[in-house]
Amino acid sequence: MYALVDCNNFFVSCERAFQPELEGRPVVVLSNNDGCVVARSNESKAMGIKMGTPFFKVKYLVDEGELAVRSSNYALYGDLSARVMSILAETAPKLEIYSIDEAFMNMDGVSVEKLPVICRCLIKKIRQWTGIPVSVGVASTKTLGKVANHFAKRYKGYKGFCMIDTPEKMRKALKITPIGDVWGIGRRLAPKLEAVGVKTALDFIERPVEWVQARMGIAGERTWHELQGIRMVEDEKSEARKTICASRSFANMITDFEEISQRVSDFAGKCAEKLRQEGTAAYSVGVFLLTNRFREDLAQYNPQACIRLAVPASSTLEIVGAAKKALRMIFKAGYEYKKAGVIVMDIVNSNEIQQSIFDFDIKERERDDKISRVMDMVNKSGKNVLRLAAQRPGHFADGIRRDYCSKLYSTDWNQLLEVK
DNA sequence: TCTGGGGTCCTAGGACCC
DNA sequence: TCTGGGGTCCTAGGACCC
């Protein structure tokens, strides 16, 4: 069996773990730049606030004292996530961390009768040790595990744990699961399926597999099998990522080349840092710019460009250099830019880099790599202490709006001491 | 006024090869 | 008028996930 462990309202729960006064109140957490609602407490869900709602549409509720709000604080969430995952790792024979707030525990080899006790203990332990409430769904496939987890979370009676372990339970669960709630059926496909009479997960599996294949391809076929207890979604092997992206919307639109260039250099620096953290290097460095798509009154321009390197790089100097070159290819004055980003692609392991006989700059490259190693050592403190002159002074997150940010309770001692 | 960020996989079509 | 067949690789776009 798989046990899917999912943190309830994770970002909100992290805020509550250090601010108990938020308990029982409607709370939302916002995306970067305080743009959209990305996490809601049960109370704010009950008020009808939808995922992804632009914050300005519900800000009046905050002003009236009806709703509590926090800017997102990823240092805090990342830290609490690591604590939860380390507890799971002690429990599961095999753990696959699927996102910041959920993980699949492969429980193959553990007897099914023991699973309820194990999972209930786990829920209690995580709550006590980290302050984070979690739900656990158990089933023979990941897709059914998701279904079980939904039930564990949605219905109080389950107390956070639900197991689908018989064909009868499976049919019953699928019968009341709307097709749009199924893992793998997204925003686009759900309405199309509903339009032809497939309203629930049960309706879906009762269609012939050929019917599913013709409309949804191999992905739909996989979901169809998974919902019937046949495993199709492989366990992830933790391979190197294929792309790394750093991008941000700006608090205000930017027109000046130098200012954009600094931001882009910053993003490129972030990508280079991540490459080195993972022991990889990239052949390609892409840059994109976006104007404000919501401002129909302004001219739109969303260019992108990509530089291919002769030898894969992970040094800040080289990645930033390539990004600036790409930026010069696409930047046009006269537009108001709202967002920019850097993507590094064609990633390989650093120790597998082929030396090119045309690499005339090998001395410079070695020097740049050394400089980057020193930067990493100095920057371990978490602050952007050493950076290129091309990058912006101050912290990476500067220049994005964070009006409602909580303190760095778990990663900064001085702020921790302020907790009452 | 204000609208997030970071990923993966699949597919269809075009370019190119022999 | 008549204009092959089969393969690979790349890319853009669309779908999905959190």
CSV table of N, CA and C (backbone and C1' of nucleotides) in Angstrom, one decimal, chain A residues 31 241-243 245 247-249 294 338-339, chain B residues 1-11:
chain,number,residue,atom,x,y,z
A,31,SER,N,0.7,34.7,-2.2
A,31,SER,CA,1.8,34.4,-3.1
A,31,SER,C,2.9,35.5,-3.0
A,241,ARG,N,17.2,17.4,-11.7
A,241,ARG,CA,16.2,18.2,-12.4
A,241,ARG,C,16.7,18.5,-13.9
A,242,LYS,N,15.7,18.7,-14.7
A,242,LYS,CA,16.0,19.0,-16.1
A,242,LYS,C,16.1,20.5,-16.4
A,243,THR,N,15.4,21.3,-15.6
A,243,THR,CA,15.4,22.7,-15.8
A,243,THR,C,15.4,23.3,-14.4
A,245,CYS,N,14.5,27.3,-12.7
A,245,CYS,CA,14.0,28.6,-13.1
A,245,CYS,C,13.9,29.5,-11.9
A,247,SER,N,12.3,33.3,-11.2
A,247,SER,CA,11.6,34.4,-11.8
A,247,SER,C,10.8,35.1,-10.8
A,248,ARG,N,10.4,36.3,-11.0
A,248,ARG,CA,9.6,37.1,-10.1
A,248,ARG,C,8.8,38.2,-10.8
A,249,SER,N,7.6,38.4,-10.3
A,249,SER,CA,6.9,39.7,-10.7
A,249,SER,C,7.5,40.8,-9.9
A,294,PHE,N,-2.4,42.1,-17.6
A,294,PHE,CA,-3.7,42.6,-17.1
A,294,PHE,C,-4.0,44.0,-17.6
A,338,LYS,N,6.8,43.8,-16.2
A,338,LYS,CA,6.2,43.4,-14.9
A,338,LYS,C,6.9,42.2,-14.3
A,339,LYS,N,7.5,41.4,-15.1
A,339,LYS,CA,8.1,40.2,-14.6
A,339,LYS,C,9.3,39.8,-15.5
B,1,DT,P,-7.2,52.0,-10.9
B,1,DT,O5',-5.7,51.9,-10.5
B,1,DT,C5',-4.4,52.3,-10.9
B,1,DT,C4',-3.4,51.7,-10.0
B,1,DT,C3',-3.3,50.1,-10.1
B,1,DT,O3',-2.0,49.8,-10.4
B,1,DT,C1',-3.5,50.7,-7.8
B,2,DC,P,-1.6,48.3,-10.9
B,2,DC,O5',-1.8,47.4,-9.7
B,2,DC,C5',-0.9,47.3,-8.7
B,2,DC,C4',-1.3,46.2,-7.7
B,2,DC,C3',-1.7,44.9,-8.3
B,2,DC,O3',-0.6,44.0,-8.2
B,2,DC,C1',-3.3,45.7,-6.8
B,3,DT,P,-0.2,43.2,-9.6
B,3,DT,O5',-1.3,42.0,-9.5
B,3,DT,C5',-1.3,41.1,-8.4
B,3,DT,C4',-1.9,39.8,-8.8
B,3,DT,C3',-1.2,39.2,-10.0
B,3,DT,O3',-1.2,37.8,-9.8
B,3,DT,C1',-3.5,39.5,-10.5
B,4,DG,P,-0.1,36.9,-10.5
B,4,DG,O5',0.8,36.2,-9.3
B,4,DG,C5',1.3,36.9,-8.3
B,4,DG,C4',2.5,36.1,-7.8
B,4,DG,C3',3.5,35.8,-8.9
B,4,DG,O3',4.8,35.9,-8.4
B,4,DG,C1',2.6,33.8,-8.0
B,5,DG,P,6.0,35.6,-9.4
B,5,DG,O5',6.4,34.2,-9.1
B,5,DG,C5',6.8,33.8,-7.8
B,5,DG,C4',7.3,32.4,-7.9
B,5,DG,C3',8.2,32.1,-9.1
B,5,DG,O3',9.3,31.3,-8.6
B,5,DG,C1',6.4,30.5,-8.9
B,6,DG,P,10.5,31.0,-9.5
B,6,DG,O5',10.3,29.4,-9.6
B,6,DG,C5',10.4,28.6,-8.5
B,6,DG,C4',10.0,27.2,-8.9
B,6,DG,C3',10.7,26.7,-10.1
B,6,DG,O3',11.4,25.5,-9.8
B,6,DG,C1',8.4,26.2,-10.2
B,7,DG,P,12.6,25.0,-10.8
B,7,DG,O5',12.1,23.5,-11.0
B,7,DG,C5',11.6,23.2,-12.3
B,7,DG,C4',10.5,22.2,-12.0
B,7,DG,C3',10.3,21.2,-13.1
B,7,DG,O3',11.2,20.1,-12.9
B,7,DG,C1',8.2,22.0,-12.2
B,8,DT,P,11.7,19.3,-14.2
B,8,DT,O5',10.4,18.4,-14.5
B,8,DT,C5',9.9,17.4,-13.5
B,8,DT,C4',8.7,16.7,-14.1
B,8,DT,C3',9.0,16.1,-15.4
B,8,DT,O3',9.0,14.7,-15.3
B,8,DT,C1',7.0,17.4,-15.5
B,9,DC,P,9.5,13.9,-16.6
B,9,DC,O5',8.1,13.7,-17.4
B,9,DC,C5',7.0,13.1,-16.8
B,9,DC,C4',5.8,13.2,-17.8
B,9,DC,C3',6.1,12.6,-19.1
B,9,DC,O3',5.1,11.7,-19.4
B,9,DC,C1',5.3,14.8,-19.4
B,10,DC,P,5.2,10.7,-20.7
B,10,DC,O5',4.2,11.4,-21.7
B,10,DC,C5',2.9,11.6,-21.4
B,10,DC,C4',2.2,12.4,-22.5
B,10,DC,C3',2.4,11.7,-23.9
B,10,DC,O3',1.1,11.6,-24.4
B,10,DC,C1',2.9,14.1,-23.9
B,11,DT,P,1.0,10.8,-25.8
B,11,DT,O5',0.8,12.1,-26.8
B,11,DT,C5',0.0,13.1,-26.5
B,11,DT,C4',0.0,14.1,-27.6
B,11,DT,C3',0.2,13.5,-29.0
B,11,DT,O3',-0.7,14.1,-29.9
B,11,DT,C1',1.8,15.1,-28.6
